[in-house]
PDB file of C-alpha atoms in Angstrom:
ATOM      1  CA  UNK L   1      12.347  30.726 -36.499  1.00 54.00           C
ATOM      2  CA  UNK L   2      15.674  32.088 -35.915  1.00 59.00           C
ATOM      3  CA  UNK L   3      15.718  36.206 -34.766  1.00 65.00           C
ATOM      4  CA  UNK L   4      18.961  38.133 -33.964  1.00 64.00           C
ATOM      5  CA  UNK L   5      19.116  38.089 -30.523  1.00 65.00           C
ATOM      6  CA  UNK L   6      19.434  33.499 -31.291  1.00 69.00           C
ATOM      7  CA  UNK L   7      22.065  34.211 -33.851  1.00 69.00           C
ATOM      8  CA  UNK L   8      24.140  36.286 -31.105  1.00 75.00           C
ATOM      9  CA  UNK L   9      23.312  33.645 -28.445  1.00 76.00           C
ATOM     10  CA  UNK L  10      24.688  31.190 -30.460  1.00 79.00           C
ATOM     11  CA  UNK L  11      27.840  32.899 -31.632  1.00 81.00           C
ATOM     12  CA  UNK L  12      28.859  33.702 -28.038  1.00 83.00           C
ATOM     13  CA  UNK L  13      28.277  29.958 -26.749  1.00 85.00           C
ATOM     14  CA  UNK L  14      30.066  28.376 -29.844  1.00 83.00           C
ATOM     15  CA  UNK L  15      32.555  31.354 -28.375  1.00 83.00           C
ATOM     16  CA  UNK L  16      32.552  30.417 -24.838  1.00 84.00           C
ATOM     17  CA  UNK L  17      33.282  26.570 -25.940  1.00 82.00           C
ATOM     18  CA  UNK L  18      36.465  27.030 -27.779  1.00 79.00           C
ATOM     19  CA  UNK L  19      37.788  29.609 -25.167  1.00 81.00           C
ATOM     20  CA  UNK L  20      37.243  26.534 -22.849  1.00 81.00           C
ATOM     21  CA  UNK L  21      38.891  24.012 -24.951  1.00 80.00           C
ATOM     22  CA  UNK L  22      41.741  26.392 -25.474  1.00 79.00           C
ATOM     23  CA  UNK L  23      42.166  26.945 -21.683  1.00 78.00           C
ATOM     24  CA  UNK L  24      42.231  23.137 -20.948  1.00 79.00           C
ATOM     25  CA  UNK L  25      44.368  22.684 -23.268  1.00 74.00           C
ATOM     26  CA  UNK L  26      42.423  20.000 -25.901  1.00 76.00           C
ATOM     27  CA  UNK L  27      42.965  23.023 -28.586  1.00 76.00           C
ATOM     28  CA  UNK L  28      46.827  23.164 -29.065  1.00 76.00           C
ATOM     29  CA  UNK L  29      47.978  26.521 -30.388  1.00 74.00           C
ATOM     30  CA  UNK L  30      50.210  26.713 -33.667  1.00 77.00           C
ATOM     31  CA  UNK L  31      51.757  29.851 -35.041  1.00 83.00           C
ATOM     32  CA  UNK L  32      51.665  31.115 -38.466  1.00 86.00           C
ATOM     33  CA  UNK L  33      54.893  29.762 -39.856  1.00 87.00           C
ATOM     34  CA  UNK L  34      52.981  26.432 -39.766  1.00 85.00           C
ATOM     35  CA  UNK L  35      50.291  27.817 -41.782  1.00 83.00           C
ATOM     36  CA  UNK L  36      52.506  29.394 -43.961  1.00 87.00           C
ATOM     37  CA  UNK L  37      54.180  26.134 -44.637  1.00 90.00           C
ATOM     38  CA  UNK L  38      51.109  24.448 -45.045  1.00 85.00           C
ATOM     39  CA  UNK L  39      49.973  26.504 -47.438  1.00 84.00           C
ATOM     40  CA  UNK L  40      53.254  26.756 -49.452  1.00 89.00           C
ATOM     41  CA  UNK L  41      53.144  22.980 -49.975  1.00 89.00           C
ATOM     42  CA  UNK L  42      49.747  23.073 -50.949  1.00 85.00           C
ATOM     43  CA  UNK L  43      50.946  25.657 -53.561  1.00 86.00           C
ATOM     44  CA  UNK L  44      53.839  23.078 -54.700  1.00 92.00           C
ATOM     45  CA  UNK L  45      51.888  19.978 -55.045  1.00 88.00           C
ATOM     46  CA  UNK L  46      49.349  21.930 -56.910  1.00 87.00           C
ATOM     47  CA  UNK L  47      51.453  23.206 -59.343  1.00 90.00           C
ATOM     48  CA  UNK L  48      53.675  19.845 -60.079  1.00 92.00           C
ATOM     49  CA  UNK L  49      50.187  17.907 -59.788  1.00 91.00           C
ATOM     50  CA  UNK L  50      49.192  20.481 -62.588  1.00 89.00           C
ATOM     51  CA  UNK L  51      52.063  19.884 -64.554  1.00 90.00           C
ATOM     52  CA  UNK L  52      52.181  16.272 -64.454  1.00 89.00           C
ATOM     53  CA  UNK L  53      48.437  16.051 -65.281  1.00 90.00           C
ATOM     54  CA  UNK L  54      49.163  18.316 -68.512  1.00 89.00           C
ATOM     55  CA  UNK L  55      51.651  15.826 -69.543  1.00 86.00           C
ATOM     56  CA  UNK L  56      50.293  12.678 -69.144  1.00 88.00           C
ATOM     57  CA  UNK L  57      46.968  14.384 -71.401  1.00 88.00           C
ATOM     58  CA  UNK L  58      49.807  15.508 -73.834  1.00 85.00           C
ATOM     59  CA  UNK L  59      51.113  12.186 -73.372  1.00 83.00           C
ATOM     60  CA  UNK L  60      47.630  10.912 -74.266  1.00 85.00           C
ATOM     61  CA  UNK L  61      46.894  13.305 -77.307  1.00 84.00           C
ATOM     62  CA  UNK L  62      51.097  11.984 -78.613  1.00 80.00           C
ATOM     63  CA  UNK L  63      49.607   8.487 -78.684  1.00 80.00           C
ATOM     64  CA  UNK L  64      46.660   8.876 -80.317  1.00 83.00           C
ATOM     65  CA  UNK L  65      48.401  11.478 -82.910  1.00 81.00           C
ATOM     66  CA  UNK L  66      51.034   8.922 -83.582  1.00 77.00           C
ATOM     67  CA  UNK L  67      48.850   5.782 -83.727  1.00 77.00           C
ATOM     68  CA  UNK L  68      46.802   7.760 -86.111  1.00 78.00           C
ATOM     69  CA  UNK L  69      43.736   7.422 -84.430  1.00 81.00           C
ATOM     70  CA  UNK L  70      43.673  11.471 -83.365  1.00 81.00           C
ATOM     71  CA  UNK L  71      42.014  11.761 -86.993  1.00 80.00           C
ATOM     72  CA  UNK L  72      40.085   8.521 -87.227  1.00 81.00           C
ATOM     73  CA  UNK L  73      36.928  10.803 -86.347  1.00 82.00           C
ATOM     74  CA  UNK L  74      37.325  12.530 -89.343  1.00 81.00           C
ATOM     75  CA  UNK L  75      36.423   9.151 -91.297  1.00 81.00           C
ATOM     76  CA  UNK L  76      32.535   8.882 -89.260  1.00 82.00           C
ATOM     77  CA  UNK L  77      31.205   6.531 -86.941  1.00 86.00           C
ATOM     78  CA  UNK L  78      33.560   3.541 -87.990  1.00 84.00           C
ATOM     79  CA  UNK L  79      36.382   6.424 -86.837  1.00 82.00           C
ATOM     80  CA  UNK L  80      34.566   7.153 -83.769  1.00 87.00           C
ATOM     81  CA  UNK L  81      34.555   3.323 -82.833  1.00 86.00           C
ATOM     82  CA  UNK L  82      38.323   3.585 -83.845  1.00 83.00           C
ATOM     83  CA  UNK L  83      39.026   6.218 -81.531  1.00 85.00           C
ATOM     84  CA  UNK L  84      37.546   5.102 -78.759  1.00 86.00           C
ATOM     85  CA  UNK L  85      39.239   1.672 -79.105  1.00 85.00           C
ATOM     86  CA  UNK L  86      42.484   3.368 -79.618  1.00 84.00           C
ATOM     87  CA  UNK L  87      42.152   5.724 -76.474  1.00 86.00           C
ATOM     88  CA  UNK L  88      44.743   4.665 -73.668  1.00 86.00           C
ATOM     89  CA  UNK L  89      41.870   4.241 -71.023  1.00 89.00           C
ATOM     90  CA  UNK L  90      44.399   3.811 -68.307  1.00 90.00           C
ATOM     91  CA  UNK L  91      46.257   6.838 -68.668  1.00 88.00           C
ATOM     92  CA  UNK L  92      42.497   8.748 -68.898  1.00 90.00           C
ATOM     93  CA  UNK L  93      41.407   7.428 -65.809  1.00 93.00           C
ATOM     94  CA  UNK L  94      44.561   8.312 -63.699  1.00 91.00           C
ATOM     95  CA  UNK L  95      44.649  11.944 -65.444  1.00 91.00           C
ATOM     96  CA  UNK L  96      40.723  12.211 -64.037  1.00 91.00           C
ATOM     97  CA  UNK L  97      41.880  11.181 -60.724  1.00 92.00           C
ATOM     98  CA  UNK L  98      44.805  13.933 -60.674  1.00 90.00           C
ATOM     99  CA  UNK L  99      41.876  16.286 -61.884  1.00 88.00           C
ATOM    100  CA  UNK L 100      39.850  15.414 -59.048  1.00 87.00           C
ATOM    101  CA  UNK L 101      42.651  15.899 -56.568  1.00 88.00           C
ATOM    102  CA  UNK L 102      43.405  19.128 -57.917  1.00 86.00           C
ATOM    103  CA  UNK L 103      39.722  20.508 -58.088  1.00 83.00           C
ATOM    104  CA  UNK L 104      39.763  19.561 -54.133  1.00 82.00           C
ATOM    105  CA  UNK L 105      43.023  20.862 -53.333  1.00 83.00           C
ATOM    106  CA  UNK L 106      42.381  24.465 -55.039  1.00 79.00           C
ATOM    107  CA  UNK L 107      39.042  24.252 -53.655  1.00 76.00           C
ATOM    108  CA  UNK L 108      40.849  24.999 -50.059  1.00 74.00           C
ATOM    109  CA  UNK L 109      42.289  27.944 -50.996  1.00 70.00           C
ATOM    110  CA  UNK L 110      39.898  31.399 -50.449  1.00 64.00           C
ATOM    111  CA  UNK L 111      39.897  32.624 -53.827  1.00 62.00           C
ATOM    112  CA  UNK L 112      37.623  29.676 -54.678  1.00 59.00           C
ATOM    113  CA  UNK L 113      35.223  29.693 -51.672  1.00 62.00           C
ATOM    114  CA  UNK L 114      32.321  31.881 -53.597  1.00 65.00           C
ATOM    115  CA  UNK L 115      32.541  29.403 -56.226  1.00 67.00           C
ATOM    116  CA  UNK L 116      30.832  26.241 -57.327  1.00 72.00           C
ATOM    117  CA  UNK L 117      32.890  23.352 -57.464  1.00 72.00           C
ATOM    118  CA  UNK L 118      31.659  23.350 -61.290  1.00 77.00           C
ATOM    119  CA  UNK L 119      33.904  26.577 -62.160  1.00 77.00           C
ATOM    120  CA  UNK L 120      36.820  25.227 -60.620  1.00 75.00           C
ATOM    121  CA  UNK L 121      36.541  22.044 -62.455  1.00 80.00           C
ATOM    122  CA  UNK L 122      36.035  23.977 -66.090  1.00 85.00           C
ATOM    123  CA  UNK L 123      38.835  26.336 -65.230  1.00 83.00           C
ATOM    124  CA  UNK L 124      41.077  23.287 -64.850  1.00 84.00           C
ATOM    125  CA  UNK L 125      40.311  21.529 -67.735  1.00 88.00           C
ATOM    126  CA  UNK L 126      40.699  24.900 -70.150  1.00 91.00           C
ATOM    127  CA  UNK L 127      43.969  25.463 -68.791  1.00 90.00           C
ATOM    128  CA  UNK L 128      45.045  21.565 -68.957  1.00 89.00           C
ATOM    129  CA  UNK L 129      43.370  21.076 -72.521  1.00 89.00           C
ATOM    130  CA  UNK L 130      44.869  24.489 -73.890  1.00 90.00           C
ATOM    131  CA  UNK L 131      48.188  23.433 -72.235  1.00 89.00           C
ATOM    132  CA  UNK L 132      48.513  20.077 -74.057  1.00 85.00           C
ATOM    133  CA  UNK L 133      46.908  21.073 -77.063  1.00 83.00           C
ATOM    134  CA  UNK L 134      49.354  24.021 -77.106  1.00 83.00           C
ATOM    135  CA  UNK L 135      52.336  20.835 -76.419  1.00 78.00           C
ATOM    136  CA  UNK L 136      51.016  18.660 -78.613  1.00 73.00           C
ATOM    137  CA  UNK L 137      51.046  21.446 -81.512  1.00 73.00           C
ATOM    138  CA  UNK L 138      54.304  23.054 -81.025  1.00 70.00           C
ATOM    139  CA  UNK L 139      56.957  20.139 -81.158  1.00 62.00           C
ATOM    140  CA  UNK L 140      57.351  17.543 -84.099  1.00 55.00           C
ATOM    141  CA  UNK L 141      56.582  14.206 -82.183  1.00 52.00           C
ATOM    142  CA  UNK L 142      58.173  12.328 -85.030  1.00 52.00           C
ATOM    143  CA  UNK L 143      61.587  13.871 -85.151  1.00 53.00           C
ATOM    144  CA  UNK L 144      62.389  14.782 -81.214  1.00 54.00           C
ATOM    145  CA  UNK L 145      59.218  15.116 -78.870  1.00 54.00           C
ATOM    146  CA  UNK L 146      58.676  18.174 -76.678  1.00 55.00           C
ATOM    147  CA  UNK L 147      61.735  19.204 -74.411  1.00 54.00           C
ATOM    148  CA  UNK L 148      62.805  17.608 -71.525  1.00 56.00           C
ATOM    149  CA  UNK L 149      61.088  14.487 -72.315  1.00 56.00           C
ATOM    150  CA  UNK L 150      61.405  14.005 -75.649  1.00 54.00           C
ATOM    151  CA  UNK L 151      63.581  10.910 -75.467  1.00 56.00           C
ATOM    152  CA  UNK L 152      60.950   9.034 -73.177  1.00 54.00           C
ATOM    153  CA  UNK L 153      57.962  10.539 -76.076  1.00 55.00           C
ATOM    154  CA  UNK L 154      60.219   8.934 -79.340  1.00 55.00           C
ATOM    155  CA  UNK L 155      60.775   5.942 -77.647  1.00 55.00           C
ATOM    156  CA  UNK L 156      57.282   4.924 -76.744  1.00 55.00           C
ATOM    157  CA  UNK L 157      55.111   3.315 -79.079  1.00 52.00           C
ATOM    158  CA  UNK L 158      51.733   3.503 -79.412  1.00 52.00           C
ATOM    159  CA  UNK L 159      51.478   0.267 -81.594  1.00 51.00           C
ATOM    160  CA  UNK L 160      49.308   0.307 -84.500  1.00 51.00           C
ATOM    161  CA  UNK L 161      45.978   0.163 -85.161  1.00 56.00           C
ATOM    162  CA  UNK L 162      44.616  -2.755 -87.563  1.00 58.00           C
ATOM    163  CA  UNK L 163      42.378  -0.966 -89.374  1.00 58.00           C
ATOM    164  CA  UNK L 164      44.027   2.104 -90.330  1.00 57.00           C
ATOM    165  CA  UNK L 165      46.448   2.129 -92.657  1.00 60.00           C
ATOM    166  CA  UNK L 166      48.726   5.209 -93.015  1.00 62.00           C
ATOM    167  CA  UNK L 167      49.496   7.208 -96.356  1.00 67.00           C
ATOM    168  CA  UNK L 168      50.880   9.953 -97.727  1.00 70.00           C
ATOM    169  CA  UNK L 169      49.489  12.205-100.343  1.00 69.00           C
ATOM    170  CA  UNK L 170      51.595  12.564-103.097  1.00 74.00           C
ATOM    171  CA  UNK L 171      49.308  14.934-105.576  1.00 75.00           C
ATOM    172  CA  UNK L 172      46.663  16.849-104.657  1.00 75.00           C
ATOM    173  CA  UNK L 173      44.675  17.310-107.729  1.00 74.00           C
ATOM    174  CA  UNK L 174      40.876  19.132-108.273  1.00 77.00           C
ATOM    175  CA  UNK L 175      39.624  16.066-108.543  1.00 78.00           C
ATOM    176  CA  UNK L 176      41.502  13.224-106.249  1.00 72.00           C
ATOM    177  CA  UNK L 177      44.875  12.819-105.279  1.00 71.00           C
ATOM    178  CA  UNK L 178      47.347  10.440-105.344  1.00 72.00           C
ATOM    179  CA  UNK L 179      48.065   8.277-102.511  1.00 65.00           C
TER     180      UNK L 179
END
């Protein structure tokens, strides 16, 4: 069992040993600009990691909005199974892999130290989701795409789906509509 008097015993010999290593020189000495610089890329990377990882999932919502298959769900479990075929896999496993990089890299910073790694990750993905969503929802995909990249958005297609057929409703009436 561990008493006070260890706790201090071992604080001043883990103490002793990196006064040592400092005087023999194995521990080199660097001054805060390097930290500083450090930290301010660390700040950078996060932030276009952030961005590009709320693109490529607005990117992802585009191509299932355009392909159709955004609202396939809507249809039941033959729209699930549409969904899911439709979803650009690819794109979802490289946006989870900048999620994970970005859940570690914020997870070095000291304003996430008290917290699980479990906040950090649900704090992401509200921002990222609400980001996208918020994307996806203000531009018309069909006629220009979001700004900046709008041209690369229009040009892409998503191909289409062989069991979905778009329409258009034409009358809405109280009991059917037109298609």
């Amino acid at each position: 069992m561990y008493t006070m008097d260890s706790f201090q015993h071992e604080e001043e010999r883990v103490q002793k040993g990196v006064f040592e290593a400092i005087e023999s020189g194995k521990i080199r000495m660097r001054s805060r600009w390097y930290f500083a610089l450090q930290t301010m890329l660390s700040v950078i990377g996060g932030v276009i990691l952030g961005l590009f990882l709320i693109y490529i999932v607005g990117f992802i919502i585009f191509l299932l909005r355009q392909s159709g298959a955004w609202f396939a769900p809507g249809i039941g479990l033959f729209g699930w199974y549409i969904f899911f075929r439709s979803v650009p896999w690819l794109l979802v496993i490289l946006s989870l892999v900048f999620l994970l990089v970005l859940v570690i890299l914020i997870n070095h910073f000291s304003f996430s130290y008290q917290r699980p790694l479990f906040y950090s990750l649900i704090a992401i993905l509200v921002v990222v989701a609400g980001a996208s969503i918020f994307i996806a929802n203000s531009y018309d995909y069909q006629q220009s795409g979001p700004p900046i990249l709008g041209g690369y958005y229009s040009s892409y297609s998503a191909g289409d789906l062989s069991d979905v057929h778009r329409g258009e409703v034409q009358i809405l009436a109280s009991n059917g509509f037109v298609l």
